[in-house]
Amino acid sequence: ETAFKLEQIKQDPDVKAGRAKTWLARYAHLHPTSIAQKVAFIIEHYREHVLHQLEGQAKAMVVTNGRIDAVRYKKAFDAYIKRMGYVNCKALVAYSDEVTDNESNVFKATEKDLNPNGECDDAIKTAFDTDAYQVLIVASKYQTGFDQPKLCAMYVDKALGGVECVQTLSRLNRTYPGKAESGTFVLDFYNDPDEILGA
């Protein structure tokens, strides 16, 4: 479950309670400490439980809530693997257009700006299929309709429901030698398990 609950909001005549709650929830969700903790958990989980699958070729996808989330996840991911000295857990990021994020001092960042060799568009799919990259961080782009049979794990930090839920999680159902034996894994930071099973 979410690590925090917004119990109450002080009455403010200038801010409607619903809007304030939405803003505070978004602020807490995108806070650098929250993202950094999730990123550390994702990386360590991937390295311990997923990396060795498919003879070391297993891939993972991080599904974020939007483009700013994807930018912040990518920056936190790169910072963590650099700090830890990891070389076998590199990430690409995929999202459309450019994003301006004033709060984290990233201005007009495109996926080309954030990927190590300037990968963008279809070059991301090609690069992700190599041994150079293990994780793909997405914001809608490639969340559905993306075919990577070595994808064994998914880390979800976005509300999913209905057809979108099925299409997103179905990225994991592509066959690959050894995948049926090793299985797949979904870690969801956001959704209620019963609602996901219902979808």
PDB file of C-alpha atoms in Angstrom:
ATOM      1  CA  GLU A   1       0.000   0.000   0.000  1.00  0.00           C
ATOM      2  CA  THR A   2       1.049   3.592  -0.371  1.00  0.00           C
ATOM      3  CA  ALA A   3       3.534   4.620   2.303  1.00  0.00           C
ATOM      4  CA  PHE A   4       1.545   7.717   3.209  1.00  0.00           C
ATOM      5  CA  LYS A   5      -2.101   8.704   3.635  1.00  0.00           C
ATOM      6  CA  LEU A   6      -3.454  12.210   3.325  1.00  0.00           C
ATOM      7  CA  GLU A   7      -5.713  12.265   6.376  1.00  0.00           C
ATOM      8  CA  GLN A   8      -6.955  15.844   6.283  1.00  0.00           C
ATOM      9  CA  ILE A   9      -6.379  19.210   4.705  1.00  0.00           C
ATOM     10  CA  LYS A  10      -6.592  22.511   6.486  1.00  0.00           C
ATOM     11  CA  GLN A  11      -9.412  24.656   5.212  1.00  0.00           C
ATOM     12  CA  ASP A  12      -8.160  27.271   2.758  1.00  0.00           C
ATOM     13  CA  PRO A  13     -10.681  29.499   0.987  1.00  0.00           C
ATOM     14  CA  ASP A  14      -8.344  29.840  -2.028  1.00  0.00           C
ATOM     15  CA  VAL A  15      -7.807  26.123  -2.609  1.00  0.00           C
ATOM     16  CA  LYS A  16     -10.543  23.571  -3.069  1.00  0.00           C
ATOM     17  CA  ALA A  17      -9.977  20.468  -0.934  1.00  0.00           C
ATOM     18  CA  GLY A  18     -10.148  18.047  -3.875  1.00  0.00           C
ATOM     19  CA  ARG A  19      -7.590  19.983  -5.864  1.00  0.00           C
ATOM     20  CA  ALA A  20      -5.302  20.362  -2.830  1.00  0.00           C
ATOM     21  CA  LYS A  21      -5.438  16.631  -2.111  1.00  0.00           C
ATOM     22  CA  THR A  22      -4.593  15.858  -5.737  1.00  0.00           C
ATOM     23  CA  TRP A  23      -1.676  18.292  -5.681  1.00  0.00           C
ATOM     24  CA  LEU A  24      -0.320  16.949  -2.379  1.00  0.00           C
ATOM     25  CA  ALA A  25      -0.616  13.337  -3.538  1.00  0.00           C
ATOM     26  CA  ARG A  26       1.195  14.213  -6.778  1.00  0.00           C
ATOM     27  CA  TYR A  27       3.883  16.096  -4.837  1.00  0.00           C
ATOM     28  CA  ALA A  28       4.476  13.126  -2.531  1.00  0.00           C
ATOM     29  CA  HIS A  29       4.433  10.677  -5.455  1.00  0.00           C
ATOM     30  CA  LEU A  30       7.019  12.674  -7.413  1.00  0.00           C
ATOM     31  CA  HIS A  31       9.156  13.703  -4.459  1.00  0.00           C
ATOM     32  CA  PRO A  32      12.823  12.855  -5.143  1.00  0.00           C
ATOM     33  CA  THR A  33      13.075  10.834  -1.930  1.00  0.00           C
ATOM     34  CA  SER A  34      10.048   8.714  -2.868  1.00  0.00           C
ATOM     35  CA  ILE A  35      11.360   8.053  -6.369  1.00  0.00           C
ATOM     36  CA  ALA A  36      14.906   7.394  -5.136  1.00  0.00           C
ATOM     37  CA  GLN A  37      13.627   4.780  -2.667  1.00  0.00           C
ATOM     38  CA  LYS A  38      11.548   3.061  -5.346  1.00  0.00           C
ATOM     39  CA  VAL A  39      14.464   3.120  -7.784  1.00  0.00           C
ATOM     40  CA  ALA A  40      16.808   1.568  -5.214  1.00  0.00           C
ATOM     41  CA  PHE A  41      14.247  -1.145  -4.520  1.00  0.00           C
ATOM     42  CA  ILE A  42      13.686  -1.810  -8.244  1.00  0.00           C
ATOM     43  CA  ILE A  43      17.394  -2.058  -9.033  1.00  0.00           C
ATOM     44  CA  GLU A  44      18.214  -4.307  -6.094  1.00  0.00           C
ATOM     45  CA  HIS A  45      15.202  -6.530  -6.786  1.00  0.00           C
ATOM     46  CA  TYR A  46      16.107  -6.788 -10.459  1.00  0.00           C
ATOM     47  CA  ARG A  47      19.725  -7.650  -9.700  1.00  0.00           C
ATOM     48  CA  GLU A  48      18.810 -10.293  -7.115  1.00  0.00           C
ATOM     49  CA  HIS A  49      15.750 -11.938  -8.684  1.00  0.00           C
ATOM     50  CA  VAL A  50      15.595 -11.172 -12.409  1.00  0.00           C
ATOM     51  CA  LEU A  51      19.027 -10.458 -13.906  1.00  0.00           C
ATOM     52  CA  HIS A  52      20.167 -14.099 -13.906  1.00  0.00           C
ATOM     53  CA  GLN A  53      17.071 -15.356 -15.754  1.00  0.00           C
ATOM     54  CA  LEU A  54      17.257 -16.299 -19.453  1.00  0.00           C
ATOM     55  CA  GLU A  55      20.988 -16.875 -19.073  1.00  0.00           C
ATOM     56  CA  GLY A  56      21.525 -13.264 -18.027  1.00  0.00           C
ATOM     57  CA  GLN A  57      19.408 -11.729 -20.791  1.00  0.00           C
ATOM     58  CA  ALA A  58      16.252 -10.952 -18.769  1.00  0.00           C
ATOM     59  CA  LYS A  59      14.802  -7.470 -19.223  1.00  0.00           C
ATOM     60  CA  ALA A  60      12.572  -5.303 -17.035  1.00  0.00           C
ATOM     61  CA  MET A  61      10.186  -2.424 -17.655  1.00  0.00           C
ATOM     62  CA  VAL A  62       9.327   0.412 -15.269  1.00  0.00           C
ATOM     63  CA  VAL A  63       5.886   1.872 -16.022  1.00  0.00           C
ATOM     64  CA  THR A  64       5.647   5.465 -14.776  1.00  0.00           C
ATOM     65  CA  ASN A  65       2.696   7.810 -14.465  1.00  0.00           C
ATOM     66  CA  GLY A  66       3.861  10.373 -17.012  1.00  0.00           C
ATOM     67  CA  ARG A  67       6.734  12.079 -18.765  1.00  0.00           C
ATOM     68  CA  ILE A  68       7.984  14.041 -15.742  1.00  0.00           C
ATOM     69  CA  ASP A  69       7.907  10.813 -13.732  1.00  0.00           C
ATOM     70  CA  ALA A  70       9.917   9.073 -16.452  1.00  0.00           C
ATOM     71  CA  VAL A  71      12.539  11.847 -16.455  1.00  0.00           C
ATOM     72  CA  ARG A  72      12.885  11.738 -12.674  1.00  0.00           C
ATOM     73  CA  TYR A  73      13.020   7.931 -12.620  1.00  0.00           C
ATOM     74  CA  LYS A  74      15.737   7.907 -15.286  1.00  0.00           C
ATOM     75  CA  LYS A  75      17.860  10.482 -13.472  1.00  0.00           C
ATOM     76  CA  ALA A  76      17.452   8.646 -10.142  1.00  0.00           C
ATOM     77  CA  PHE A  77      18.201   5.308 -11.829  1.00  0.00           C
ATOM     78  CA  ASP A  78      21.419   6.604 -13.403  1.00  0.00           C
ATOM     79  CA  ALA A  79      22.519   8.246 -10.154  1.00  0.00           C
ATOM     80  CA  TYR A  80      21.945   5.052  -8.147  1.00  0.00           C
ATOM     81  CA  ILE A  81      23.806   2.700 -10.498  1.00  0.00           C
ATOM     82  CA  LYS A  82      26.681   5.178 -10.692  1.00  0.00           C
ATOM     83  CA  ARG A  83      26.847   5.474  -6.900  1.00  0.00           C
ATOM     84  CA  MET A  84      26.754   1.683  -6.499  1.00  0.00           C
ATOM     85  CA  GLY A  85      29.201   1.041  -9.345  1.00  0.00           C
ATOM     86  CA  TYR A  86      26.816  -1.327 -11.139  1.00  0.00           C
ATOM     87  CA  VAL A  87      27.591  -2.095 -14.779  1.00  0.00           C
ATOM     88  CA  ASN A  88      24.974  -4.741 -15.566  1.00  0.00           C
ATOM     89  CA  CYS A  89      21.823  -2.729 -14.883  1.00  0.00           C
ATOM     90  CA  LYS A  90      21.603   0.103 -17.397  1.00  0.00           C
ATOM     91  CA  ALA A  91      18.351   1.811 -18.336  1.00  0.00           C
ATOM     92  CA  LEU A  92      16.810   3.509 -21.324  1.00  0.00           C
ATOM     93  CA  VAL A  93      13.866   5.891 -21.115  1.00  0.00           C
ATOM     94  CA  ALA A  94      11.026   6.217 -23.637  1.00  0.00           C
ATOM     95  CA  TYR A  95       8.428   8.971 -23.863  1.00  0.00           C
ATOM     96  CA  SER A  96       7.027  11.254 -26.537  1.00  0.00           C
ATOM     97  CA  ASP A  97       8.007  14.833 -27.303  1.00  0.00           C
ATOM     98  CA  GLU A  98       9.935  16.927 -24.810  1.00  0.00           C
ATOM     99  CA  VAL A  99       9.171  17.693 -21.206  1.00  0.00           C
ATOM    100  CA  THR A 100       9.935  20.697 -19.032  1.00  0.00           C
ATOM    101  CA  ASP A 101      10.411  19.926 -15.355  1.00  0.00           C
ATOM    102  CA  ASN A 102      11.158  23.106 -13.442  1.00  0.00           C
ATOM    103  CA  GLU A 103      11.302  21.398 -10.057  1.00  0.00           C
ATOM    104  CA  SER A 104      14.186  19.048 -10.877  1.00  0.00           C
ATOM    105  CA  ASN A 105      16.052  21.548 -13.061  1.00  0.00           C
ATOM    106  CA  VAL A 106      15.493  19.553 -16.237  1.00  0.00           C
ATOM    107  CA  PHE A 107      14.351  21.821 -19.023  1.00  0.00           C
ATOM    108  CA  LYS A 108      12.994  20.585 -22.338  1.00  0.00           C
ATOM    109  CA  ALA A 109      14.466  17.107 -21.937  1.00  0.00           C
ATOM    110  CA  THR A 110      13.761  14.586 -24.668  1.00  0.00           C
ATOM    111  CA  GLU A 111      14.432  10.871 -24.508  1.00  0.00           C
ATOM    112  CA  LYS A 112      17.390  11.526 -26.826  1.00  0.00           C
ATOM    113  CA  ASP A 113      18.873  13.876 -24.193  1.00  0.00           C
ATOM    114  CA  LEU A 114      18.575  11.290 -21.427  1.00  0.00           C
ATOM    115  CA  ASN A 115      19.605   8.057 -23.150  1.00  0.00           C
ATOM    116  CA  PRO A 116      23.338   7.262 -23.068  1.00  0.00           C
ATOM    117  CA  ASN A 117      23.900   7.205 -26.829  1.00  0.00           C
ATOM    118  CA  GLY A 118      21.072   9.536 -27.795  1.00  0.00           C
ATOM    119  CA  GLU A 119      18.670   6.679 -28.553  1.00  0.00           C
ATOM    120  CA  CYS A 120      15.181   7.790 -29.517  1.00  0.00           C
ATOM    121  CA  ASP A 121      12.113   6.423 -31.262  1.00  0.00           C
ATOM    122  CA  ASP A 122      12.750   3.034 -32.942  1.00  0.00           C
ATOM    123  CA  ALA A 123      16.447   3.095 -31.940  1.00  0.00           C
ATOM    124  CA  ILE A 124      15.282   2.502 -28.353  1.00  0.00           C
ATOM    125  CA  LYS A 125      13.695  -0.831 -29.318  1.00  0.00           C
ATOM    126  CA  THR A 126      16.863  -1.909 -31.108  1.00  0.00           C
ATOM    127  CA  ALA A 127      19.181  -0.846 -28.271  1.00  0.00           C
ATOM    128  CA  PHE A 128      16.964  -2.463 -25.616  1.00  0.00           C
ATOM    129  CA  ASP A 129      17.231  -5.788 -27.419  1.00  0.00           C
ATOM    130  CA  THR A 130      21.026  -5.805 -26.944  1.00  0.00           C
ATOM    131  CA  ASP A 131      23.022  -6.826 -23.878  1.00  0.00           C
ATOM    132  CA  ALA A 132      23.902  -3.157 -23.255  1.00  0.00           C
ATOM    133  CA  TYR A 133      20.561  -2.330 -21.549  1.00  0.00           C
ATOM    134  CA  GLN A 134      18.472  -4.265 -19.064  1.00  0.00           C
ATOM    135  CA  VAL A 135      15.698  -1.853 -18.025  1.00  0.00           C
ATOM    136  CA  LEU A 136      13.288   0.324 -20.004  1.00  0.00           C
ATOM    137  CA  ILE A 137      11.551   3.206 -18.198  1.00  0.00           C
ATOM    138  CA  VAL A 138       8.358   4.205 -20.004  1.00  0.00           C
ATOM    139  CA  ALA A 139       5.650   6.862 -19.874  1.00  0.00           C
ATOM    140  CA  SER A 140       2.811   5.522 -22.043  1.00  0.00           C
ATOM    141  CA  LYS A 141       5.141   5.029 -25.027  1.00  0.00           C
ATOM    142  CA  TYR A 142       5.888   1.280 -25.308  1.00  0.00           C
ATOM    143  CA  GLN A 143       3.583   0.603 -22.361  1.00  0.00           C
ATOM    144  CA  THR A 144       1.300  -1.177 -24.816  1.00  0.00           C
ATOM    145  CA  GLY A 145       2.006  -2.739 -28.198  1.00  0.00           C
ATOM    146  CA  PHE A 146       5.697  -3.293 -27.432  1.00  0.00           C
ATOM    147  CA  ASP A 147       7.071  -6.732 -28.206  1.00  0.00           C
ATOM    148  CA  GLN A 148      10.209  -7.728 -26.276  1.00  0.00           C
ATOM    149  CA  PRO A 149      10.171 -11.477 -25.530  1.00  0.00           C
ATOM    150  CA  LYS A 150      13.042 -11.207 -22.999  1.00  0.00           C
ATOM    151  CA  LEU A 151      10.896  -8.980 -20.756  1.00  0.00           C
ATOM    152  CA  CYS A 152      10.581 -10.896 -17.463  1.00  0.00           C
ATOM    153  CA  ALA A 153       9.738  -8.215 -14.883  1.00  0.00           C
ATOM    154  CA  MET A 154       7.558  -5.136 -14.676  1.00  0.00           C
ATOM    155  CA  TYR A 155       7.617  -2.449 -11.999  1.00  0.00           C
ATOM    156  CA  VAL A 156       4.411  -0.404 -12.053  1.00  0.00           C
ATOM    157  CA  ASP A 157       4.050   3.070 -10.557  1.00  0.00           C
ATOM    158  CA  LYS A 158       0.898   4.149 -12.374  1.00  0.00           C
ATOM    159  CA  ALA A 159      -2.829   3.647 -11.971  1.00  0.00           C
ATOM    160  CA  LEU A 160      -3.947   0.859 -14.288  1.00  0.00           C
ATOM    161  CA  GLY A 161      -7.416  -0.380 -15.036  1.00  0.00           C
ATOM    162  CA  GLY A 162      -9.519  -2.157 -17.610  1.00  0.00           C
ATOM    163  CA  VAL A 163      -8.098  -2.752 -21.066  1.00  0.00           C
ATOM    164  CA  GLU A 164      -5.005  -0.610 -20.392  1.00  0.00           C
ATOM    165  CA  CYS A 165      -4.148  -2.859 -17.432  1.00  0.00           C
ATOM    166  CA  VAL A 166      -4.436  -6.013 -19.537  1.00  0.00           C
ATOM    167  CA  GLN A 167      -2.472  -4.521 -22.437  1.00  0.00           C
ATOM    168  CA  THR A 168       0.291  -3.264 -20.131  1.00  0.00           C
ATOM    169  CA  LEU A 169       0.795  -6.476 -18.195  1.00  0.00           C
ATOM    170  CA  SER A 170       0.584  -8.470 -21.426  1.00  0.00           C
ATOM    171  CA  ARG A 171       4.010  -7.112 -22.385  1.00  0.00           C
ATOM    172  CA  LEU A 172       5.292  -9.964 -20.192  1.00  0.00           C
ATOM    173  CA  ASN A 173       3.477 -12.798 -21.978  1.00  0.00           C
ATOM    174  CA  ARG A 174       5.778 -13.118 -24.999  1.00  0.00           C
ATOM    175  CA  THR A 175       7.492 -16.507 -25.152  1.00  0.00           C
ATOM    176  CA  TYR A 176      11.257 -17.002 -25.039  1.00  0.00           C
ATOM    177  CA  PRO A 177      13.376 -20.133 -24.396  1.00  0.00           C
ATOM    178  CA  GLY A 178      13.595 -20.695 -20.636  1.00  0.00           C
ATOM    179  CA  LYS A 179      11.031 -18.033 -19.757  1.00  0.00           C
ATOM    180  CA  ALA A 180       8.256 -20.487 -18.876  1.00  0.00           C
ATOM    181  CA  GLU A 181      10.546 -22.128 -16.317  1.00  0.00           C
ATOM    182  CA  SER A 182      11.842 -18.904 -14.766  1.00  0.00           C
ATOM    183  CA  GLY A 183       8.472 -17.139 -14.810  1.00  0.00           C
ATOM    184  CA  THR A 184       7.630 -13.452 -14.822  1.00  0.00           C
ATOM    185  CA  PHE A 185       7.251 -10.905 -12.060  1.00  0.00           C
ATOM    186  CA  VAL A 186       5.155  -7.779 -11.477  1.00  0.00           C
ATOM    187  CA  LEU A 187       5.804  -5.408  -8.603  1.00  0.00           C
ATOM    188  CA  ASP A 188       3.115  -2.756  -8.327  1.00  0.00           C
ATOM    189  CA  PHE A 189       3.675   0.332  -6.169  1.00  0.00           C
ATOM    190  CA  TYR A 190       0.329   1.890  -7.029  1.00  0.00           C
ATOM    191  CA  ASN A 191      -2.623  -0.423  -7.644  1.00  0.00           C
ATOM    192  CA  ASP A 192      -4.771  -2.652  -5.477  1.00  0.00           C
ATOM    193  CA  PRO A 193      -4.042  -6.329  -6.299  1.00  0.00           C
ATOM    194  CA  ASP A 194      -7.732  -7.292  -6.326  1.00  0.00           C
ATOM    195  CA  GLU A 195      -8.533  -4.535  -8.845  1.00  0.00           C
ATOM    196  CA  ILE A 196      -5.671  -5.683 -11.082  1.00  0.00           C
ATOM    197  CA  LEU A 197      -6.881  -9.294 -10.915  1.00  0.00           C
ATOM    198  CA  GLY A 198     -10.404  -8.103 -11.661  1.00  0.00           C
ATOM    199  CA  ALA A 199      -9.209  -6.281 -14.786  1.00  0.00           C
TER     200      ALA A 199
END
